[in-house]
Short mmCIF file of C-alpha atoms in Angstrom, two decimals:
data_model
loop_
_atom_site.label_atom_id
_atom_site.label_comp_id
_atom_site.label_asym_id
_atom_site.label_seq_id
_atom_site.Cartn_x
_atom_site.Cartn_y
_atom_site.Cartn_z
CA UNK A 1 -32.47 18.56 15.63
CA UNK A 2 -28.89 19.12 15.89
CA UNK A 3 -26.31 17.07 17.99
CA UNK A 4 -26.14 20.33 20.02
CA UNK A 5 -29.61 19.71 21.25
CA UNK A 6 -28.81 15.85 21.98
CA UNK A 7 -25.90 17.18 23.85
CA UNK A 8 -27.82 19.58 26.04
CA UNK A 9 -30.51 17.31 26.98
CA UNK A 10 -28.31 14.68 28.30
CA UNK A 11 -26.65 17.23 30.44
CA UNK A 12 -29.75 18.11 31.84
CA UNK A 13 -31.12 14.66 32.44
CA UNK A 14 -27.92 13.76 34.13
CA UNK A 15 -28.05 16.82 36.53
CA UNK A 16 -31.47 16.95 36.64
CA UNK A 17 -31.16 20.81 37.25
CA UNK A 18 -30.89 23.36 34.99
CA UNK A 19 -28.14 25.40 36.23
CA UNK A 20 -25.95 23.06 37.45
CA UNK A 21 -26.38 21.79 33.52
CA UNK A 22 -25.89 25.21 32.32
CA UNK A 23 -22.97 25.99 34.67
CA UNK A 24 -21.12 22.85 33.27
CA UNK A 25 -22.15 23.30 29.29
CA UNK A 26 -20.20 26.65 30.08
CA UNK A 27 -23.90 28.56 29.04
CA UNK A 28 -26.63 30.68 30.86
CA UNK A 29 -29.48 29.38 32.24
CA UNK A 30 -32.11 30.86 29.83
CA UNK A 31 -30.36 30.08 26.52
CA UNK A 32 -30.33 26.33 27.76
CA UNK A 33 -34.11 26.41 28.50
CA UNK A 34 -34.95 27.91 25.35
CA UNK A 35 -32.64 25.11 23.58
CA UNK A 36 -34.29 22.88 25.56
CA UNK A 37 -38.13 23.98 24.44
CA UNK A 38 -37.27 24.03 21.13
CA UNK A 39 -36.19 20.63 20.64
CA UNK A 40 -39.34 19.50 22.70
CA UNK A 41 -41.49 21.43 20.42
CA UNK A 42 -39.20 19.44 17.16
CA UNK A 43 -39.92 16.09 18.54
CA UNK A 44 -43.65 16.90 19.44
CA UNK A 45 -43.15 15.41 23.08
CA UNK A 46 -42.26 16.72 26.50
CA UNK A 47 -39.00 15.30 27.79
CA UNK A 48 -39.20 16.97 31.03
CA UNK A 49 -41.46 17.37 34.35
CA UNK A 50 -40.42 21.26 35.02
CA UNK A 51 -41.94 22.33 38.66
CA UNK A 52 -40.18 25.31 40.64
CA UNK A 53 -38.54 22.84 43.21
CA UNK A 54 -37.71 19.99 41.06
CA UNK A 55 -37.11 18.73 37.35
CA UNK A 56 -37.71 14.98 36.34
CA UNK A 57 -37.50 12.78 32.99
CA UNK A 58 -41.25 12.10 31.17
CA UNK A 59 -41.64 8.68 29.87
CA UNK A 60 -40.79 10.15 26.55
CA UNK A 61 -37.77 11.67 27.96
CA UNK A 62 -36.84 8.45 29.95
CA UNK A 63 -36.79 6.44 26.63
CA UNK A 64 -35.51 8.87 24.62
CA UNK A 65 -31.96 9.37 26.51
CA UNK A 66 -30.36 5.96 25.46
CA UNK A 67 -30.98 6.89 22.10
CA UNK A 68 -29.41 10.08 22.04
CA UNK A 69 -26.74 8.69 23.85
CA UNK A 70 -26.45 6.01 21.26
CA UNK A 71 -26.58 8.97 18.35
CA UNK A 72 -24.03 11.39 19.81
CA UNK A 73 -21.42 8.26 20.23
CA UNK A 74 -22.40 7.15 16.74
CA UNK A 75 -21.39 10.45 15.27
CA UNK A 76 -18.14 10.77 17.08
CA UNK A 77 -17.24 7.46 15.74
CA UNK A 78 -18.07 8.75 12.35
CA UNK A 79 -16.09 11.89 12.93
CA UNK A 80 -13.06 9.91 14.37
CA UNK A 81 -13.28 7.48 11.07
CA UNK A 82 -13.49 10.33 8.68
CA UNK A 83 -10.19 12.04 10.87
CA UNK A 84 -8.67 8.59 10.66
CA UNK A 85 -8.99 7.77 6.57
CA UNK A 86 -7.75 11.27 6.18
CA UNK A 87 -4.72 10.26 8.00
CA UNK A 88 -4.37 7.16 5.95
CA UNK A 89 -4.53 5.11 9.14
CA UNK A 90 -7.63 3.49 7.59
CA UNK A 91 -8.69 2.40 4.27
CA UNK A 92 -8.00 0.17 1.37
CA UNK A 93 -4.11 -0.06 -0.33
CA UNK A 94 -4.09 -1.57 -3.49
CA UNK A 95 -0.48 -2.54 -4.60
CA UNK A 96 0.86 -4.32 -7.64
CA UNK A 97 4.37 -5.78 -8.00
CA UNK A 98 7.18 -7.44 -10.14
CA UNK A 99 7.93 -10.49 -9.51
CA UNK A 100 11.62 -9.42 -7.76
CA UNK A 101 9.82 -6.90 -5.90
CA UNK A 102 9.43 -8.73 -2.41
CA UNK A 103 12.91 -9.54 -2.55
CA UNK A 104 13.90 -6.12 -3.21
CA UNK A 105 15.41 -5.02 0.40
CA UNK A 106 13.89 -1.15 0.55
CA UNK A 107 10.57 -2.77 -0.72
CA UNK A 108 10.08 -5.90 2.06
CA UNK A 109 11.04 -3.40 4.72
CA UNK A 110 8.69 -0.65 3.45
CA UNK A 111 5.67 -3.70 3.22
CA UNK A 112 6.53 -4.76 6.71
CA UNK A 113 7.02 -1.29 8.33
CA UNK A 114 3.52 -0.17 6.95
CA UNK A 115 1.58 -2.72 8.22
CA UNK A 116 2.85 -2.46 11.17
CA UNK A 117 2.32 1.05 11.59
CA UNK A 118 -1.21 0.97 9.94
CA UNK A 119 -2.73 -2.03 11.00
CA UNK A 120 -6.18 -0.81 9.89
CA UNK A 121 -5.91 -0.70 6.47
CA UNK A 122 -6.52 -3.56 3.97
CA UNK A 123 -3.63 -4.32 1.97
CA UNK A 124 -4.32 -5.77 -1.32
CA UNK A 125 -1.61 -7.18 -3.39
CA UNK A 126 -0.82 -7.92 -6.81
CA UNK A 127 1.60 -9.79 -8.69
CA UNK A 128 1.49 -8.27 -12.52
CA UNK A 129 3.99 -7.32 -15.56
CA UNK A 130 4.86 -3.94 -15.79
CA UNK A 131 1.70 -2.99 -18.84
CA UNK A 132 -0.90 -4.85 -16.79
CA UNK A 133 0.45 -2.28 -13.51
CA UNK A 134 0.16 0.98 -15.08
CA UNK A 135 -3.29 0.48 -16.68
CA UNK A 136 -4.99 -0.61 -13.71
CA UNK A 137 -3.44 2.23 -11.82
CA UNK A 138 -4.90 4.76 -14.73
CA UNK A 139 -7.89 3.05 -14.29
CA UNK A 140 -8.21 3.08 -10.80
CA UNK A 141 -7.89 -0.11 -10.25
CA UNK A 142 -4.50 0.02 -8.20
CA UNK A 143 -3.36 3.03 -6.13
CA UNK A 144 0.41 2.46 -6.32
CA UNK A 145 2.67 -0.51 -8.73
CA UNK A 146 6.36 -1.39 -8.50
CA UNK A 147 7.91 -1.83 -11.80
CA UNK A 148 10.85 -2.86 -13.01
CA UNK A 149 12.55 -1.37 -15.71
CA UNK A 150 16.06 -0.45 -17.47
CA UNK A 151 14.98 3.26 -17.90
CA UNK A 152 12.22 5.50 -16.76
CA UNK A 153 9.35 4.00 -18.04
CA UNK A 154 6.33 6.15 -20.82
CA UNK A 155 3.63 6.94 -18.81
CA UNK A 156 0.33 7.98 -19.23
CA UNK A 157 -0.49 11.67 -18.57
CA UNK A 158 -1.28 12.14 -14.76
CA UNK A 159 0.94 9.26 -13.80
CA UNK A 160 4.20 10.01 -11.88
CA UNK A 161 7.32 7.73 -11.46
CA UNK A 162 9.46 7.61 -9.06
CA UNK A 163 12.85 5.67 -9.26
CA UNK A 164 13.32 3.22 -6.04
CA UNK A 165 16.24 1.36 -6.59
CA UNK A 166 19.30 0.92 -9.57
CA UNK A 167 20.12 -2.85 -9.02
CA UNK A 168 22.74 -4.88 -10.86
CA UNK A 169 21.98 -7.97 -13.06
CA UNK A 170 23.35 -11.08 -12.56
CA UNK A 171 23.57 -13.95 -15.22
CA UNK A 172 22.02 -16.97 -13.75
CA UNK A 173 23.14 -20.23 -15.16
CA UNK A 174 23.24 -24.18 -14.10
CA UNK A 175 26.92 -24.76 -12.05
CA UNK A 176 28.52 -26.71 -14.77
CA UNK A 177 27.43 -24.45 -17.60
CA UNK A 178 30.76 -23.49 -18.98
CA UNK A 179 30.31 -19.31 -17.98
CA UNK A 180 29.86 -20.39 -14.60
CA UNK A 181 33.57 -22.11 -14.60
CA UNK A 182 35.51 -20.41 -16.66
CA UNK A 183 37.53 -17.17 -14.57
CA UNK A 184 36.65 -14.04 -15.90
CA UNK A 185 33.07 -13.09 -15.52
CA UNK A 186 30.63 -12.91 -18.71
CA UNK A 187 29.76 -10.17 -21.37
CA UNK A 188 26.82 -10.07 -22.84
CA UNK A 189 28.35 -11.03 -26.13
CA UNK A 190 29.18 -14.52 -24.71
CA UNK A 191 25.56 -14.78 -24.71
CA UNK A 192 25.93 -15.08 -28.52
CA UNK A 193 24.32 -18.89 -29.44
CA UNK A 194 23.64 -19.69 -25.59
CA UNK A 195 19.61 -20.64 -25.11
CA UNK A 196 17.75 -18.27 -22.97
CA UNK A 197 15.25 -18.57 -20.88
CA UNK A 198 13.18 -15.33 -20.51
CA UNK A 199 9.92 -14.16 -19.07
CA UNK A 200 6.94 -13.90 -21.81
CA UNK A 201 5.97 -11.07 -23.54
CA UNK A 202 3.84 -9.72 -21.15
CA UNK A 203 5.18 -10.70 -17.60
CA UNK A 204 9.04 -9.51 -19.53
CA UNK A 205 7.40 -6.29 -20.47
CA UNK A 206 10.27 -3.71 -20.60
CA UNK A 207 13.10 -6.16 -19.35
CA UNK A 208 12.93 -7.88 -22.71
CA UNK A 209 12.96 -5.48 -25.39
CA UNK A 210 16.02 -3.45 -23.32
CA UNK A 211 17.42 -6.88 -23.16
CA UNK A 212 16.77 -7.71 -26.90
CA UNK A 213 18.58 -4.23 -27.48
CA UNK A 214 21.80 -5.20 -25.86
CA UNK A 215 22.41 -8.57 -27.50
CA UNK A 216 21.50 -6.73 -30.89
CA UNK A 217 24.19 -4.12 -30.11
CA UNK A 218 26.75 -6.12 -29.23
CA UNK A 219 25.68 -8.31 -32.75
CA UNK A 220 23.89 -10.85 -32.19
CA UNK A 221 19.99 -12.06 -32.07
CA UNK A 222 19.41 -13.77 -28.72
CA UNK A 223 18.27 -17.43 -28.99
CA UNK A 224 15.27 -17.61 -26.66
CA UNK A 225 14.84 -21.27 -26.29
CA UNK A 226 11.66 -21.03 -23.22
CA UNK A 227 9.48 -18.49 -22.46
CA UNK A 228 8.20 -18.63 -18.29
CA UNK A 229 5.22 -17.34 -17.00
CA UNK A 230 6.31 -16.64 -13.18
CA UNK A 231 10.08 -16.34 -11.46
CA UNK A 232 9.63 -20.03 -9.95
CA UNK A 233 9.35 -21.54 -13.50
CA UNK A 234 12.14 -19.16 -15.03
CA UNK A 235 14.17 -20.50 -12.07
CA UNK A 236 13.03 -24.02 -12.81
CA UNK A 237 13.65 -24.42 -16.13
CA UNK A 238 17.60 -22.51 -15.58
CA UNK A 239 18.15 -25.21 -13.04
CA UNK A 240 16.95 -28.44 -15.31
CA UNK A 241 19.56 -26.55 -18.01
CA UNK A 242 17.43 -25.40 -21.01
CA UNK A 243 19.21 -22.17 -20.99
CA UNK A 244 20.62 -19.07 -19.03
CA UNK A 245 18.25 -16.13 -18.07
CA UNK A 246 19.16 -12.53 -16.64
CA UNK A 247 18.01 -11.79 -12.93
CA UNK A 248 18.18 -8.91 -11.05
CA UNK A 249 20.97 -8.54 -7.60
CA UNK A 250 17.95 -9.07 -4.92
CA UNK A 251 16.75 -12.99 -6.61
CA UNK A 252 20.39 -13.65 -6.33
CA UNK A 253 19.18 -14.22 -2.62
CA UNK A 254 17.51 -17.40 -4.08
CA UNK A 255 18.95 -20.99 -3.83
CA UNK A 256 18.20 -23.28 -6.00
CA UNK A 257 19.85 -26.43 -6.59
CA UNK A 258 22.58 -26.94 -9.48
CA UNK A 259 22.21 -22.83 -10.12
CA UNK A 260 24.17 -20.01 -9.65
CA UNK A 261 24.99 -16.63 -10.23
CA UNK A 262 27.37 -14.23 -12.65
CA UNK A 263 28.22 -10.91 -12.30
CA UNK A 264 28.49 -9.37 -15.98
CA UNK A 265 32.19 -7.55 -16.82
CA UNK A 266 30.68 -4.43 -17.73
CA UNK A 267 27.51 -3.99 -14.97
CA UNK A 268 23.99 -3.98 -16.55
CA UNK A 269 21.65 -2.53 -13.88
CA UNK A 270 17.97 -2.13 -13.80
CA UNK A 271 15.96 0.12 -11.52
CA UNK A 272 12.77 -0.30 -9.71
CA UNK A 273 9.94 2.63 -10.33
CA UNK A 274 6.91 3.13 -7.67
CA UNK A 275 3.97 4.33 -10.27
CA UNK A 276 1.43 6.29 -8.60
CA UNK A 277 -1.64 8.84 -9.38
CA UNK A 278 -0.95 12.95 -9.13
CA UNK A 279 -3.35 13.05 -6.90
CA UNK A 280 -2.74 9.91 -4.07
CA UNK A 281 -5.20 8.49 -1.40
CA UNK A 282 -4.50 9.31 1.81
CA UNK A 283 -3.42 5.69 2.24
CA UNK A 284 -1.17 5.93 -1.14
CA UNK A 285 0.42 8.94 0.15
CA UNK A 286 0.64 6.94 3.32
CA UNK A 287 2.65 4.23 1.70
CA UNK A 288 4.76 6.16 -0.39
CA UNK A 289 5.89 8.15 2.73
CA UNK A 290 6.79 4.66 4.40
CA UNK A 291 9.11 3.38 1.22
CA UNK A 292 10.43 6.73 0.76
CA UNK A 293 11.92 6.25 4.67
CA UNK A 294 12.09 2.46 4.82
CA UNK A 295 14.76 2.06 7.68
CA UNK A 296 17.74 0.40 6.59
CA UNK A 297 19.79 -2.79 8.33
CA UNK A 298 17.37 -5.31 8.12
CA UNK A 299 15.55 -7.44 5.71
CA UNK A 300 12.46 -9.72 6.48
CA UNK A 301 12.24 -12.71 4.48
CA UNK A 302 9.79 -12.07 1.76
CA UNK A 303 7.57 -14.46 2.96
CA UNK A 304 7.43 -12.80 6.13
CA UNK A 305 6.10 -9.31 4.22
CA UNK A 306 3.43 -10.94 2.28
CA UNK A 307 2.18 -13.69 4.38
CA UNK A 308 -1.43 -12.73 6.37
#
C-alpha cells in the first residue's frame, strides 16, 4: 500500500463515482478501478458497494477513510519537515562564545537577525574559552564557536576558520590609576611592574600567551597579580584596583564604576574567528550565512540577543 492508493480511494469516496474521480486524478477510468481492486485485495476487505447505477462506502470503507486521511496528512507533514531542516529553517544550533562575543556588534546583530528569521530552530548557547570551543566542535558537540584570538588560530584537520572581526585593545584601568591621567596614551612597556589582572589559563586561552609575548618583547615579565574566571569578575577586581587588564574595543561599551578605558600608542588588535565543521548542518550553514550578511547600523543590547 502506497500513498498513491490512499490518495485514489479518497477521491473516489468523495465523488462517489468513478469517473468523475478519474476525470479529476487526471487518469482513465479502468486504471483507477484496477488501483482500486488491488488495494482492496492488500487490505483483505471491500471498501466499496460497486452496482451499475451507484457506488457506496462498506463499513470497512466508511472507517477506513479518516485514517487514510489522517496518513496522507501525516506524510506531507513529514515531507514538509524533512524540506524544512534541509532549509535550515528547523533544527538544533549549537553555538559557543567568548566572553566579548555578545558585545561584539556584527555578532549581536547576526544572533538577533537569525532568530528572527528562523524562529523554529533551538538555539543553544555556550559561554567557553577558546580550547574548550574547538574540541567540542571536533567532537560534535557544537556546530559553530566564536573565538577570540591575536592570529588565526591551529586547528584540527577538517576544521575551518573564518576571521569575523580585527578589533582594537583597550587598557582598562581604575580612573585614578596614574596611566589613566597622565596625557599621552600607554605602551605596553608602561605595563612593566603594573599588577595585572588576566583571565585564567583556560578561559585566557590564546589572549594570554600572545599577551605574555608582547610584554616579553618589549622586556619585561608581566606581573599577574589575579587570575578571573568570567569578564564580570575581571571587571570587578580592575574596578576595586588590584591591577590593570587588557579588553577588547566592543567591552569598552561597559560601565563600571571608578573604571575606564586606554587606547594603547601603537594599536594592539585582536580578531574574532567563527570555527565551524567542512561539512555544516543545514542550520550551521544557515547561521554562518546570517553573520556573514549581518546588516549594519544597529546594535541590540546584548542582553536583548541572548535573553529567551
Amino acid at each position: 500500500m502506497d500513498l498513491r492508493h490512499l490518495r485514489y480511494f479518497l477521491c473516489v469516496a468523495e465523488e462517489m463515482h468513478f469517473g468523475r474521480a478519474a476525470l479529476r486524478l487526471g487518469i482513465s477510468q479502468p486504471p483507477l478501478s484496477q488501483q482500486i481492486r488491488s488495494l482492496e485485495e492488500e487490505l483483505g476487505v471491500r471498501l466499496f458497494d460497486r452496482t451499475s447505477r451507484r457506488v457506496s462506502l462498506t463499513e470497512a470503507g466508511r472507517l477506513f477513510a479518516p485514517e487514510a486521511r489522517a496518513t496522507i496528512a501525516q506524510a506531507e507533514r513529514a515531507a514538509q519537515t524533512a524540506r524544512l531542516a534541509q532549509m535550515g529553517q528547523i533544527g538544533h544550533l549549537s553555538l559557543g562564545f567568548t566572553a566579548s562575543g555578545p558585545f561584539v556588534p556584527r555578532l549581536a546583530r547576526a544572533l538577533y537577525q537569525f532568530r528572527q528569521s528562523f524562529p523554529n530552530v533551538t538555539l543553544n548557547l555556550q559561554e567557553l574559552g577558546r580550547d574548550g570551543q574547538i574540541d567540542a566542535v571536533e567532537r560534535g558537540h557544537m556546530d559553530v564557536a566564536i573565538v577570540r584570538c591575536f592570529d588565526q588560530p591551529v586547528l584540527p584537520d577538517g576544521l575551518v576558520p573564518l576571521q569575523l572581526v580585527e578589533e582594537e585593545m583597550f587598557l582598562a584601568i581604575r580612573q585614578d590609576h596614574r596611566l589613566a591621567r597622565q596625557p599621552r596614551n600607554p605602551a605596553i612597556d608602561d605595563l612593566k611592574d603594573e599588577p595585572l589582572v588576566l583571565y585564567g589559563a583556560v578561559a585566557g586561552a590564546g589572549f594570554n600567551e600572545h599577551f605574555l609575548a608582547m610584554c616579553e618583547q618589549a622586556g619585561f615579565r608581566p606581573n599577574i597579580a589575579q587570575e578571573a574566571g568570567s569578564l564580570a569578575t575581571l571587571l570587578g577586581l580592575v574596578a576595586a584596583g588590584f591591577g590593570a587588564t587588557i579588553l577588547a574595543r566592543s567591552l569598552t561599551r561597559l560601565h563600571v564604576d571608578n573604571l575606564t578605558y586606554r587606547s594603547f600608542a601603537t594599536p594592539v588588535k585582536s580578531r574574532l574567528w567563527l570555527i565551524h565543521r567542512k561539512i555544516l548542518s543545514p542550520t550551521a550553514h544557515a547561521f554562518k550565512e546570517t553573520i556573514l550578511t549581518a546588516e549594519d547600523g544597529w546594535e541590540p543590547s546584548p542582553s536583548a540577543v541572548l535573553s529567551g
